[in-house]
Structures are given as C-alpha cells and as structure tokens.
Short mmCIF file of C-alpha atoms and ligand atoms in Angstrom, two decimals:
data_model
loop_
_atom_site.label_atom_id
_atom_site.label_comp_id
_atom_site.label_asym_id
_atom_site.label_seq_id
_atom_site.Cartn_x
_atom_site.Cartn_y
_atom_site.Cartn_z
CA UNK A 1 -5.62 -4.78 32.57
CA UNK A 2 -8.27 -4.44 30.16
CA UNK A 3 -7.90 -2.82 26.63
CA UNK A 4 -10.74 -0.73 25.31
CA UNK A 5 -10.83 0.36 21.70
CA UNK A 6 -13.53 3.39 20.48
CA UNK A 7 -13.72 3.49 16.50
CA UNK A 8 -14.36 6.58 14.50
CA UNK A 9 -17.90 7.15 14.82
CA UNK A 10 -17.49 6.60 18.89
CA UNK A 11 -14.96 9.46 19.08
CA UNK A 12 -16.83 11.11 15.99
CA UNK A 13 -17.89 14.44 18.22
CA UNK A 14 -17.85 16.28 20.73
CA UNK A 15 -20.63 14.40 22.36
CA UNK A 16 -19.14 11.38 21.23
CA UNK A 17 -16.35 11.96 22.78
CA UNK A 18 -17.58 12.93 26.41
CA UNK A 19 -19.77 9.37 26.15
CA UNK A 20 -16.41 7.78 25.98
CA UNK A 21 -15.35 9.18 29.04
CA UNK A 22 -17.42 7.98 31.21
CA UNK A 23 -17.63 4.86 30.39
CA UNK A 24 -14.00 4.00 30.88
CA UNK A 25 -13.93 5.80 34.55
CA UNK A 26 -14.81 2.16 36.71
CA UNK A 27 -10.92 2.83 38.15
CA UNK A 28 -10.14 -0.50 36.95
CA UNK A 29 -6.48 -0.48 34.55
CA UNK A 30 -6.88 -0.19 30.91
CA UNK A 31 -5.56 1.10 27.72
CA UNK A 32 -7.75 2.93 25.87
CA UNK A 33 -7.12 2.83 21.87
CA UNK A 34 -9.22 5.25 19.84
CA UNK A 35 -9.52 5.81 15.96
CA UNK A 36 -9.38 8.81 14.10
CA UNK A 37 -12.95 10.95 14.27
CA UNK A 38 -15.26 9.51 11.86
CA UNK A 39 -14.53 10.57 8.45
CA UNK A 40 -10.90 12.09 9.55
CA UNK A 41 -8.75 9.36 7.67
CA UNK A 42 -10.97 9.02 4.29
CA UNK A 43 -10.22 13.35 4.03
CA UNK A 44 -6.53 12.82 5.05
CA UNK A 45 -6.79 10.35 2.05
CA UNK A 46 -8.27 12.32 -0.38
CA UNK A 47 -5.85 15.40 0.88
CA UNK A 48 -2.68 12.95 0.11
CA UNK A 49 -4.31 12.24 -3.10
CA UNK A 50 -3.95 16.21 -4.09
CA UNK A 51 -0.80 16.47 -2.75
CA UNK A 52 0.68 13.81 -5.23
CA UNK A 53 -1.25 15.31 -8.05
CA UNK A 54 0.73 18.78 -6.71
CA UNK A 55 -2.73 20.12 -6.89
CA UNK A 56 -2.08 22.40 -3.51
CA UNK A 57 -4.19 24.76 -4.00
CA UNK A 58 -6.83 21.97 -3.71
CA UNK A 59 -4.89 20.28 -1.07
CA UNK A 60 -4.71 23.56 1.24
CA UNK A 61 -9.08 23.88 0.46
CA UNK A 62 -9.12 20.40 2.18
CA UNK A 63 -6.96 20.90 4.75
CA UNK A 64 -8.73 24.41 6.03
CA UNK A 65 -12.01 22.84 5.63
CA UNK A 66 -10.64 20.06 7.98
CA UNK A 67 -9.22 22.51 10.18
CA UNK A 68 -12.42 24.42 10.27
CA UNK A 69 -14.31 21.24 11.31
CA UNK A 70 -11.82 20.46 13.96
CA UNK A 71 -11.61 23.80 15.42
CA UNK A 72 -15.70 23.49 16.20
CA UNK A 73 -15.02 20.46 18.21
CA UNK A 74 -12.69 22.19 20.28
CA UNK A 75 -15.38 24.93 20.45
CA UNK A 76 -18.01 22.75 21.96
CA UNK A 77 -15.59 20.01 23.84
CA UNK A 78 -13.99 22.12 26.68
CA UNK A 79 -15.60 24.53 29.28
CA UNK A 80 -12.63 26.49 29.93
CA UNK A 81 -11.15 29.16 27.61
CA UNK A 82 -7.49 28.10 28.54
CA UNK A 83 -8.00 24.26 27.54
CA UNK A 84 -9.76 25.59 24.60
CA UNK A 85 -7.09 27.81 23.62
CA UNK A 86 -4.28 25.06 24.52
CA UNK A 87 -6.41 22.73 21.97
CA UNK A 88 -6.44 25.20 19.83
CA UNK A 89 -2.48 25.91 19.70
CA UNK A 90 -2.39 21.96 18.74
CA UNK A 91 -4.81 22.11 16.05
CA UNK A 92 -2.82 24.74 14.43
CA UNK A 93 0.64 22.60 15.23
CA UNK A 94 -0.88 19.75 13.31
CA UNK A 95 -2.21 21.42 10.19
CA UNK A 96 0.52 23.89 9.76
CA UNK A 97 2.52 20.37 9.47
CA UNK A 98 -0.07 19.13 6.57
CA UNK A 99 0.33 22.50 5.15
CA UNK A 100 3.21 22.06 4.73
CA UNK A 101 3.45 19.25 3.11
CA UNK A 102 2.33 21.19 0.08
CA UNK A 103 6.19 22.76 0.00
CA UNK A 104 8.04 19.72 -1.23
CA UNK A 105 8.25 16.66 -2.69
CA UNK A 106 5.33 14.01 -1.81
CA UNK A 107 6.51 10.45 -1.48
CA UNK A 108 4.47 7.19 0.20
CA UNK A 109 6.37 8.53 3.27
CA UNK A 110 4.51 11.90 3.24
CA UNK A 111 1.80 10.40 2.76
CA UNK A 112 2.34 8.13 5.87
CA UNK A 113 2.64 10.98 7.88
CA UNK A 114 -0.17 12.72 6.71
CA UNK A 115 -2.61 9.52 7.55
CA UNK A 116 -1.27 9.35 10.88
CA UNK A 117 -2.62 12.97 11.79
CA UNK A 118 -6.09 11.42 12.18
CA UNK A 119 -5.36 9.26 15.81
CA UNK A 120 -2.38 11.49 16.76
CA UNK A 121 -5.12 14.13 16.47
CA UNK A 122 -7.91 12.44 18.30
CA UNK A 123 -6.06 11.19 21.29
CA UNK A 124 -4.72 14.35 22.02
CA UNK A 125 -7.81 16.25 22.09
CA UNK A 126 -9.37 13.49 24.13
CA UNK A 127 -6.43 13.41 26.89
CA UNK A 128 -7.22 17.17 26.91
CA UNK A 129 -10.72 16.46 27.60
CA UNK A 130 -9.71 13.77 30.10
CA UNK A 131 -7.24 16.86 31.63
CA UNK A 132 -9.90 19.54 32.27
CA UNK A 133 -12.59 17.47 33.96
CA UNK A 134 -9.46 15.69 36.20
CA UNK A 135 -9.41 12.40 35.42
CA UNK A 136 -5.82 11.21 35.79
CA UNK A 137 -4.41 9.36 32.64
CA UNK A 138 -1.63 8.94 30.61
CA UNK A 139 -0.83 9.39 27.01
CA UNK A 140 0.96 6.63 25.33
CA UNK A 141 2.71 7.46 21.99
CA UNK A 142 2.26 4.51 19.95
CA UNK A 143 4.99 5.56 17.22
CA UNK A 144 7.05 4.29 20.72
CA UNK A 145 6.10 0.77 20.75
CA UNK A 146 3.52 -0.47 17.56
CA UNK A 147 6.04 -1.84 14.67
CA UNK A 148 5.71 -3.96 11.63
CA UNK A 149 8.67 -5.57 10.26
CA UNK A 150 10.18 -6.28 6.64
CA UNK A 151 6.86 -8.26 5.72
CA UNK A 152 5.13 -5.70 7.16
CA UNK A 153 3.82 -8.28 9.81
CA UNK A 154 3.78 -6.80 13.44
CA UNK A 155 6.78 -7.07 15.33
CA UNK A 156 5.07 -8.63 18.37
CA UNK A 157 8.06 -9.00 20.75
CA UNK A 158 9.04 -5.20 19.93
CA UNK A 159 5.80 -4.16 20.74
CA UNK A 160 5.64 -6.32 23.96
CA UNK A 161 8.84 -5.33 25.00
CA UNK A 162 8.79 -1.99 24.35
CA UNK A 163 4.70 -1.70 25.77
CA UNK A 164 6.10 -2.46 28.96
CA UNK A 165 8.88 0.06 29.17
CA UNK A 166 5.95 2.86 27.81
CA UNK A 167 3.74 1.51 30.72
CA UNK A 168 6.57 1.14 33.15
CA UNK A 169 6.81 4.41 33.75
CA UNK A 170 4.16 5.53 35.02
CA UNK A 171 3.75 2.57 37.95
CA UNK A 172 0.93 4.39 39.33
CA UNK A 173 -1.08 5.35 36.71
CA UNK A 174 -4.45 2.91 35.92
CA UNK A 175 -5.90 4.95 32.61
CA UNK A 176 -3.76 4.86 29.39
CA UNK A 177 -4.27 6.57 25.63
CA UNK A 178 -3.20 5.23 22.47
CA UNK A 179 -3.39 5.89 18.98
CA UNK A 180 -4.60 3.02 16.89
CA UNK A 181 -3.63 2.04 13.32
CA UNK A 182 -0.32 4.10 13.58
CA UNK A 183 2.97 2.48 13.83
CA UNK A 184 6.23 2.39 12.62
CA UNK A 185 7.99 0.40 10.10
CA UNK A 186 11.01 -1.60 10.13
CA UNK A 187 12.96 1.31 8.69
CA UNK A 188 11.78 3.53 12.14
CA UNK A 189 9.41 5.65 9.62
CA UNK A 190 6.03 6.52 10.48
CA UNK A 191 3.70 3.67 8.77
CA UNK A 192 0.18 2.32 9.61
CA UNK A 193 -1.81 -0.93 9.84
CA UNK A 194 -3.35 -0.46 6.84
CA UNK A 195 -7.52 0.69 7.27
CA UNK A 196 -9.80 0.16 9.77
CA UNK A 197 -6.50 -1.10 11.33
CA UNK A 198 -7.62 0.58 15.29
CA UNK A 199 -9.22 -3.25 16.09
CA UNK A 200 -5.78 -4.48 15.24
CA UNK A 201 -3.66 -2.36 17.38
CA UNK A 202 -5.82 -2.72 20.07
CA UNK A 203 -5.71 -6.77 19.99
CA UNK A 204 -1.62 -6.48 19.23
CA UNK A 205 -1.84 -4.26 22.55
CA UNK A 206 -3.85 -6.32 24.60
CA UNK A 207 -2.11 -9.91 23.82
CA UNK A 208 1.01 -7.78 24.34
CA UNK A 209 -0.40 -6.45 27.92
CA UNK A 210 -1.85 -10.09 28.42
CA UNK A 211 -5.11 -7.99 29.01
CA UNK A 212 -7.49 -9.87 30.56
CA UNK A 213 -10.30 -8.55 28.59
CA UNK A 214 -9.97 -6.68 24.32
CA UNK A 215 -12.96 -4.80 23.97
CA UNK A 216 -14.09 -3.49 20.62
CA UNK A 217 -16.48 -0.50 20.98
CA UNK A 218 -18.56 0.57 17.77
CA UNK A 219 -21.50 1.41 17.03
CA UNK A 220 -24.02 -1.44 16.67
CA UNK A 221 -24.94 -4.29 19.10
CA UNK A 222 -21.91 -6.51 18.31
CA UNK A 223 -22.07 -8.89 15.40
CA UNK A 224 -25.39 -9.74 13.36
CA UNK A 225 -26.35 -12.97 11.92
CA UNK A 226 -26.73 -11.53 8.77
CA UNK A 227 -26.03 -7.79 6.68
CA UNK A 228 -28.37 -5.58 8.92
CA UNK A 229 -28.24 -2.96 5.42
CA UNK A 230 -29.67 -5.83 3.27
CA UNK A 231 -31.64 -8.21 5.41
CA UNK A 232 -34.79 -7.25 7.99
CA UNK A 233 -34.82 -9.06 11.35
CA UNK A 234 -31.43 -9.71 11.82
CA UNK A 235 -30.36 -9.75 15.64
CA UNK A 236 -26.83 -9.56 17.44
CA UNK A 237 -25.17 -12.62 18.35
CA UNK A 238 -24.11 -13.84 22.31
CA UNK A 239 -21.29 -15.78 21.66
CA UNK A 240 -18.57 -17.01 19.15
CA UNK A 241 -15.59 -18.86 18.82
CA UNK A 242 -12.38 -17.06 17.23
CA UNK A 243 -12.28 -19.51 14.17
CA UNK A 244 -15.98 -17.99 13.71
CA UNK A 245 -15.38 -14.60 14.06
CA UNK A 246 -12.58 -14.55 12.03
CA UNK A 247 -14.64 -16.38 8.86
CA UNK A 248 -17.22 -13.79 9.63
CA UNK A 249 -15.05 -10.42 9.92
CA UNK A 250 -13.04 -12.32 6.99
CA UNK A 251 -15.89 -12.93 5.02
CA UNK A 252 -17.53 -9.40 5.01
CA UNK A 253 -19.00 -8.72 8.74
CA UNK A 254 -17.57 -4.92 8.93
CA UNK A 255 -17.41 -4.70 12.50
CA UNK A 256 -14.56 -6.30 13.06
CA UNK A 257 -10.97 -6.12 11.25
CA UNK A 258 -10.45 -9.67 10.44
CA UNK A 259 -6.42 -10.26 11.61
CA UNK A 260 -7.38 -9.18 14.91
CA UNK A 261 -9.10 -12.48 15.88
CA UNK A 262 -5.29 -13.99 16.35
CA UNK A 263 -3.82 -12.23 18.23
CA UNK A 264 -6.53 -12.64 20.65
CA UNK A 265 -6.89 -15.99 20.02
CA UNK A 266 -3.40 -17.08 20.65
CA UNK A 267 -3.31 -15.59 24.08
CA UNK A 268 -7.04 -16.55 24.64
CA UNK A 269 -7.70 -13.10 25.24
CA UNK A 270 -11.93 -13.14 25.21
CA UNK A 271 -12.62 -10.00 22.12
CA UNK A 272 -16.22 -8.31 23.31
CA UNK A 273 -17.62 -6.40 21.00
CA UNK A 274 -19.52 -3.63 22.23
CA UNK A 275 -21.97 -0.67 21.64
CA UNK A 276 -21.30 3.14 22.23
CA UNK A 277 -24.27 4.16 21.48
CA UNK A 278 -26.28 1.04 23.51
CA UNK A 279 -23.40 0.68 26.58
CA UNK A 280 -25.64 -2.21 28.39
CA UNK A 281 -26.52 -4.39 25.46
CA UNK A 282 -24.61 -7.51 25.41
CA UNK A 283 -22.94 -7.53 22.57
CA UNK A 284 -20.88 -10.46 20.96
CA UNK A 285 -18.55 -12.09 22.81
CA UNK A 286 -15.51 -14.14 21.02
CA UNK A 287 -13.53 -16.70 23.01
CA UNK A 288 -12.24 -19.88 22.95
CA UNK A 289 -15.93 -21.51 23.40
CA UNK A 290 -18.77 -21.40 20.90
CA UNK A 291 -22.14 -20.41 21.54
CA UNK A 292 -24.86 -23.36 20.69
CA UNK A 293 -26.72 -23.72 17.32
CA UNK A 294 -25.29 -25.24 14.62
CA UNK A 295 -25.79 -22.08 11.88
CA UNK A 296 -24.97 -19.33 13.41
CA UNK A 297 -24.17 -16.37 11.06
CA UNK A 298 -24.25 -15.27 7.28
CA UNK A 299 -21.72 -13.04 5.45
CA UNK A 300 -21.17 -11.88 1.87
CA UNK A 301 -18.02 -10.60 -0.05
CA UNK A 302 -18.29 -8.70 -2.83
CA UNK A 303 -15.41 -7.77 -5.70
CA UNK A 304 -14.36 -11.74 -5.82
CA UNK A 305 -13.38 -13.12 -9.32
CA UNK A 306 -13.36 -16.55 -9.87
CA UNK A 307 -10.79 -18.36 -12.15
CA UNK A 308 -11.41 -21.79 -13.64
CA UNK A 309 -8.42 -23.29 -15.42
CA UNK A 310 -9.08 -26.40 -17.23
CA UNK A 311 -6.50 -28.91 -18.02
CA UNK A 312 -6.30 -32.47 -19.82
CA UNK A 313 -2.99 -32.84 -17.83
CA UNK A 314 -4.37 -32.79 -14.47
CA UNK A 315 -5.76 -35.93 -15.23
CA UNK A 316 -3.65 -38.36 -12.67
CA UNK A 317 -1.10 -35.69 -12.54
CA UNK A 318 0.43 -34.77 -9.59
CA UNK A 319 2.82 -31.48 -9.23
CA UNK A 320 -0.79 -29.53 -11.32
CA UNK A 321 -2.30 -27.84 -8.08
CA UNK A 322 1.52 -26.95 -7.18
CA UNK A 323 2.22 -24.78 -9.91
CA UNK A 324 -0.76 -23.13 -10.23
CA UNK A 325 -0.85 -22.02 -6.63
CA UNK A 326 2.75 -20.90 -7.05
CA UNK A 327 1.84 -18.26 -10.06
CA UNK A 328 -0.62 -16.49 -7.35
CA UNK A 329 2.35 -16.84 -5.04
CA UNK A 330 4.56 -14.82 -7.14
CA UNK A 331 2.10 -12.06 -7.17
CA UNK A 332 1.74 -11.89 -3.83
CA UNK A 333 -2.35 -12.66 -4.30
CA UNK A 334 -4.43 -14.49 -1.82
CA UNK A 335 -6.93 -17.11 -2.68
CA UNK A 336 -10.01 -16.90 -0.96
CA UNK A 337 -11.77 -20.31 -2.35
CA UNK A 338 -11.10 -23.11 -3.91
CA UNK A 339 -12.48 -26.35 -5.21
CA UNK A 340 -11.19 -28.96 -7.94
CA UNK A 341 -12.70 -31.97 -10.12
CA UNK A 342 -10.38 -34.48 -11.86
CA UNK A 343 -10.27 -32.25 -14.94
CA UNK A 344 -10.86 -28.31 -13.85
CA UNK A 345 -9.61 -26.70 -10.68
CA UNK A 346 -11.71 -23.40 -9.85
CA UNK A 347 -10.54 -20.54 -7.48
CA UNK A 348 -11.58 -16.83 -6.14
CA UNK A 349 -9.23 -13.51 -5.80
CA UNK A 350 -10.23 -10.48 -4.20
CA UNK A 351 -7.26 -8.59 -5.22
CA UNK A 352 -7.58 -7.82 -9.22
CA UNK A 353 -4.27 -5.93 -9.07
CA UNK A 354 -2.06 -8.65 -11.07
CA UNK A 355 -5.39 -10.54 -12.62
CA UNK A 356 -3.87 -10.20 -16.46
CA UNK A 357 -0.62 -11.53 -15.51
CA UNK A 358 -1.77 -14.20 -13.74
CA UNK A 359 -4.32 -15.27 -16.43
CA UNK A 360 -1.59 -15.12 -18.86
CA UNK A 361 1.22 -17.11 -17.13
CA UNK A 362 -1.93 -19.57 -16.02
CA UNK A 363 -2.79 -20.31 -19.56
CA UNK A 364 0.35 -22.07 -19.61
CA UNK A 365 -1.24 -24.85 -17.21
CA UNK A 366 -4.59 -25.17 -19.45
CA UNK A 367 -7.57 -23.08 -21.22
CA UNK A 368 -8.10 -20.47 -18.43
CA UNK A 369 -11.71 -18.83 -17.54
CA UNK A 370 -13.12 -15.75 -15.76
CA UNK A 371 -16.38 -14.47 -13.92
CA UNK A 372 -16.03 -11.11 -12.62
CA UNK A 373 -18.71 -9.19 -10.32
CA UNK A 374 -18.73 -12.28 -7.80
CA UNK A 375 -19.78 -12.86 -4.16
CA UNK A 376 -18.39 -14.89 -1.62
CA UNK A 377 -21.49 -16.00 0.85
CA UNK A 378 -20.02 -17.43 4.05
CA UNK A 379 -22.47 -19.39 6.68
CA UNK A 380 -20.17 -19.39 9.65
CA UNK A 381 -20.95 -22.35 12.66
CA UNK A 382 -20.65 -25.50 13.69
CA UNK A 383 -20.58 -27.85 11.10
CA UNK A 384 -18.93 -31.07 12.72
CA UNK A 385 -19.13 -33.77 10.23
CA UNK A 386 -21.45 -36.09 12.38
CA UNK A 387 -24.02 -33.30 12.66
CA UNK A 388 -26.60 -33.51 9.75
CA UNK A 389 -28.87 -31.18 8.30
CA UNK A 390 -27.07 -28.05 7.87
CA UNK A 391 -26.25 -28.43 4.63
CA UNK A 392 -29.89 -29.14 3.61
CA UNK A 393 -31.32 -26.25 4.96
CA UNK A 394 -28.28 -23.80 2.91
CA UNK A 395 -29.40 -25.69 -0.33
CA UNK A 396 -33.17 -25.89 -0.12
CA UNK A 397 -32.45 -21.89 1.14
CA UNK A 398 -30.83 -21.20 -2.07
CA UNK A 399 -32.30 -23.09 -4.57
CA UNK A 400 -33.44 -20.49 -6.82
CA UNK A 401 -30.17 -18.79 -7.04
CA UNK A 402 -27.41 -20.70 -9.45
CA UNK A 403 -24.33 -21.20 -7.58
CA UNK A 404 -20.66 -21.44 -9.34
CA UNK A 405 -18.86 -22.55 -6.78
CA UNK A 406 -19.18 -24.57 -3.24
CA UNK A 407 -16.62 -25.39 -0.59
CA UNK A 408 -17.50 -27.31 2.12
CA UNK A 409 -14.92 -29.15 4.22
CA UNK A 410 -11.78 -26.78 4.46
CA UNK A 411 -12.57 -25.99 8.21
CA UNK A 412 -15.37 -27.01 10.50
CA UNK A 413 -16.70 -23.79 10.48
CA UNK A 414 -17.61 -22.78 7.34
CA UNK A 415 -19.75 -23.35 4.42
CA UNK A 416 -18.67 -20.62 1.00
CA UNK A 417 -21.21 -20.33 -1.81
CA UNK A 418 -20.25 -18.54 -4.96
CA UNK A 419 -23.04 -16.63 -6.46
CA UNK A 420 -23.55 -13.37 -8.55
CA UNK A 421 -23.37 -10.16 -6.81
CA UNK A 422 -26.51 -9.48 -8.76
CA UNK A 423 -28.37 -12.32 -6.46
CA UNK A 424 -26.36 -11.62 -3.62
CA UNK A 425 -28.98 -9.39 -1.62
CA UNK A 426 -31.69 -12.38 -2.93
CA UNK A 427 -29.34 -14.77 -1.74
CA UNK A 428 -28.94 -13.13 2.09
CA UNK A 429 -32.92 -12.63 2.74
CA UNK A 430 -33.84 -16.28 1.45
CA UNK A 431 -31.03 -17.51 3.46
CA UNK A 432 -32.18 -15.53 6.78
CA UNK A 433 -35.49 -17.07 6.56
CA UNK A 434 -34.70 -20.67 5.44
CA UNK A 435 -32.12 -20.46 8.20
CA UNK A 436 -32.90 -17.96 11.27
CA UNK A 437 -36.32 -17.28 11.04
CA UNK A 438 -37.68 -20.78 10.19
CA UNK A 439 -35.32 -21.69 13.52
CA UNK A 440 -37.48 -18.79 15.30
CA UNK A 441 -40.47 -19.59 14.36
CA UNK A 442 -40.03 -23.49 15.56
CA UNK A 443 -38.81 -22.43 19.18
N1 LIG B 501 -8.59 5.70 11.17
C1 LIG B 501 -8.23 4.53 10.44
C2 LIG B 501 -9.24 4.28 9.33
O1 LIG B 501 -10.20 5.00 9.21
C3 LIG B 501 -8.08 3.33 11.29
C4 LIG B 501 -9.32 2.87 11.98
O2 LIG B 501 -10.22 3.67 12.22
O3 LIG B 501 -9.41 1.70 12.33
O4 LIG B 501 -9.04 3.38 8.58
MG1 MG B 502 -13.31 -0.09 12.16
#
C-alpha cells in the first residue's frame, strides 16, 4: 500500500484535478489524501473571520463568491449533465451549511466546521470525477479515523485501529480517498491539524497503513538547496535523511510540513516528494540513508526574536538554565535556538504571543534583552565532527553579514546562524555561491 498526497495547487482545477487521476491509475493499492483546492482554506478563513465579527452580510458575499467559483469547476470537470447536476446538488448541500452558519452563535467550533468544508469539498468532487470516467474507488471519511487527543497530539493507535476497520470493509477495493488536515478531537468534535496540515495526515495514514511508500505531491521538483524565490540556480535535491528534512521543512523549506518527517521516520516509511506538474522528475527522496556531500541544503526563518538575559548569578551557578527554560515552559513557547557563555545565555522564539510576559517574569533571572525582525539560517547536512571544512566555507560565505547568534553542535545535522532579516536574502545568495556553486564549479 502506498499513500499519495496532492496539495492545493495539485487539485487547484479542473485540469488539475483530471492530472491527478491518471497518475494514481497503475492498479497498485493506495490511499490517496488530497488538500483543499488552492486558495479554498485561506477564504474559509477569512469567511470565519466575518462570521465572528457577525458581519453576515459580508460573510454570505464570500461564501456566494466561493460558491460561484466552485460551481465553474463542476461546469468544466464532468462530461455528463447528470454527474454535473449530482455535483451540483452537493455544492449547494455544503454552502447552504456555511450559510448557515450566519444564523447563530459562532464559536471556535463553528469555525472548525467551517475549515473543514475545504477537503470534505474536494474529495467529493474528485470521487465524482473518479465515478463518471469508472475508475473504481472508495471514499474514506477521515472524521472516522484521524484524531488528536487532549494535547492535541494525534491519537496514533485510534487512527491505526480505526484505519483498518475504514479499509476493512471494502476487502476488494485497491483505490482509497481521504480528506487531509481534518480530524476530530478528543471531545469527538470536528477539529483539524492545524495548516498546511494534508502532509501530516497523509504520513499519520501511511505509518498507520505501514505503507510501503508516503508520497508528497506538490508543485515543484521536490526540495531545493536553497529559497528558489530569493536565490538563482538553485536545483532539487536526490536524497535526504529524515533528521535533514525535518531541520529543513523545520527551518523554513515550505514544501514540506515539518512534524510529518516522524511519523515516517519511526516506521521507516521512505517520504518522496514529488511534482504534479513535472510527474517524471525525481524529486527528493527522504529515508533512513543520506545522500553524499557534506552541505547539502540552506533554509531561512523569518519572524524569530532573540532574547539575551544576562546574569552575574549564572556565574558557577547551577539550577540558572533550569528556570529560565521553565518560564517559556509555562507559556507553552518553543525555543528554536540557543547558545550560552559563562555570564549571558541567548535564545530565539518564533511565537511572540506571550513575549511581554515572559520578558517580565525573565527579568527576575537578570537584565533581559531583545532583537526583533530576526532570521534563523539553517545549513542542513552532514556535519560529523571528524569531517573538516564545513564550517569554513559557512563563515568565509558570510563574512560580510554580522551574525548574533551561532549554534553548532546540538545535532549532527545542522549549523543555525542568526542574522537580520534585512541581510537575510544577502545572506542566502552569498551562501549559495560560497557553498553550491563554488562545489559546481570544482566538479
Ligand atoms: N487545506 C489546508 C490548508 O490550506 C491543509 C493543507 O492544504 O495542507 O492549510
Ligand atoms: Mg502544503
């Protein structure tokens, strides 16, 4: 069993959508896990958005003009006037349910429900498709087996146990639907993965299935060494290892939603990432082994703020590093970065959300300081200790642009810089040529 996920701009169209068919018709089993249509969850946003401001009149413009969109793909997706009219019949099911919405009250739950219109929407109208041109398959309701719990963690033997009874049924069947990023909650209420959250259904699903194969299908030629928006000559690359690919999608590589490296990795499940657009390029493939070359890709993170808190009592104190880390703990804020001299210890947020209290409950520790508007720049490889050299070429790379922080050592694969987001795009082209083209150029 293999498990094939299509993301928004694969299923974006009518076209799009007919591309997709074909290429899952080998007759070899899989479950096929498909976003919302590109653009489909960002308006169901903004619509939820209204609906809490009880601006309906606002909220029932958005929902027409959505309805309106969808009803042209209907238009141009089937041949026959009955599928087309059955389509239609669903369309109307689905947005008279958003319409009304705009009766009642509108709580996070609503608003739940609203988001999960986007994949219910997009599977159905693709097992239509799959329907009228008689391909047999099956459509899976995920609200039937994908569940977080309490922590809002997935409940993985739920959704293994309960996969299996879904797929049980139908012993004969070899093609399967799914809705991504919809699930439900330990309450039994409609809930979601949180965005971009497709990649991470369809890795829960296929270390549930024990697929033998998770494939990620977007629309570019798998992961680039570098920011393809900021940076010329960047190219795709063959092979990485899970601890790698989760730095990179961590670390800023869009292409890949960065928790679902583990589940993958845990049931070394290879990921391949793959093009819609390009279906015979090779794309990246993450498994257990890593490719060769020591550097092998760049990423940046933007929004980071760095805090240094300086202390006279760290000096030879033990317990310092403790408490500090348990003030972010009570706010439920990760730390991206971190490094520490005998005096100062310095670290990086992405999540602003509780910055003033932190600050002030930190400057009980010491004199506390802030730079907003940072960037994390990640150089994801192979940096075993007894290798030399990589760190040379990052540095002589980069040594225009000031750095604030450095962090070298946590894991064997990765090398953070802190920098300015105003030297960030600098930072990315001097470090693709010091890097990837000087290495091109030498071959
Ligand atoms: N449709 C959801 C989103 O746009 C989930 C996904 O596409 O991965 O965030
Ligand atoms: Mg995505």
């Amino acid at each position: 069993m293999k498990v094939l996920k299509f993301g928004g701009t694969s299923v974006g169209s009518a076209e799009r959508m007919k591309a997709v068919a074909d290429l899952i018709q080998d007759g070899e089993a899989k479950i096929v896990v498909l976003s919302a249509m590109s653009g489909t969850t960002n308006q169901l946003v903004q619509i939820a958005e209204k609906l809490y401001q009880n601006d309906n009149k606002e909220a029932n413009a958005l929902i027409d003009a959505l309805h309106h969109t969808y009803k042209q793909v209907v238009d141009s997706l089937y041949t026959s006037e009955e599928k087309k009219k059955q389509a239609q019949e669903l369309l109307l099911h689905h947005f008279d349910y958003l319409r009304s919405f705009t009766l009642d009250l509108f709580t996070i739950h609503e608003e739940r429900a609203v988001l999960a219109q986007g994949e219910l929407l997009s599977t159905a109208l693709f097992q239509f498709f799959l329907e009228e041109q008689g391909i047999p398959s099956v459509l899976l309701p995920a609200l039937n087996f994908m569940r977080i719990d309490e922590n809002e963690e997935p409940d993985t033997d739920y959704i293994s146990k309960n996969l299996k009874t879904e797929l049980d049924k139908y012993p004969n069947a070899k093609l399967f639907i799914t809705q991504g990023y919809i699930c439900r909650n330990a309450f039994g209420e409609v809930d979601n993965l949180k965005r971009g959250g497709s990649d991470y259904s369809a890795s829960l699903i296929g270390a549930a299935a024990d697929a033998s194969e998770i494939q990620i299908w977007t629309d570019i030629n798998g992961m680039h060494n570098n920011d393809p928006r900021v940076v010329k000559n960047t190219f795709p690359i063959a092979e990485l290892s899970f601890d790698e690919a989760a730095e990179l999608a961590y670390f800023g590589a869009k292409i890949l939603h960065p928790s679902s490296v583990l589940p993958a990795k845990q049931k070394n499940i290879p990921v391949r990432l793959l093009n819609t657009m390009q279906p015979e390029a090779q794309g990246t493939t993450i498994s257990a082994q890593s490719g060769r070359g020591s550097i092998k890709a760049v990423a940046a993170k933007d929004g980071i703020t760095a805090i240094k808190i300086k202390s006279g009592r760290m000096l030879l104190a033990y317990g310092f590093l403790r408490s500090v880390f348990e003030v972010f703990e009570r706010y439920k804020t990760p730390i991206d970065m971190i490094t520490t001299s005998e005096v100062a210890v310095s670290l990086t947020i992405d999540n602003p959300k509780f910055l003033s209290e932190i600050t002030k409950e930190l400057e009980e520790y010491g004199q506390v300081e802030l730079d907003k508007d940072q960037t994390i720049i990640c150089v994801v490889g192979d940096f075993i200790a007894e290798r030399s050299g990589s760190g040379l070429k990052i540095f002589e790379s980069l040594k225009d642009i000031p750095l604030r922080m450095i962090s070298y050592g946590g894991s064997k694969n990765n090398i953070s810089l802190l920098i300015n987001t105003t030297d960030k795009e600098r930072a990315l082209v001097l470090l693709n040529e010091g890097i990837f083209e000087r290495n091109t150029n030498n071959a």
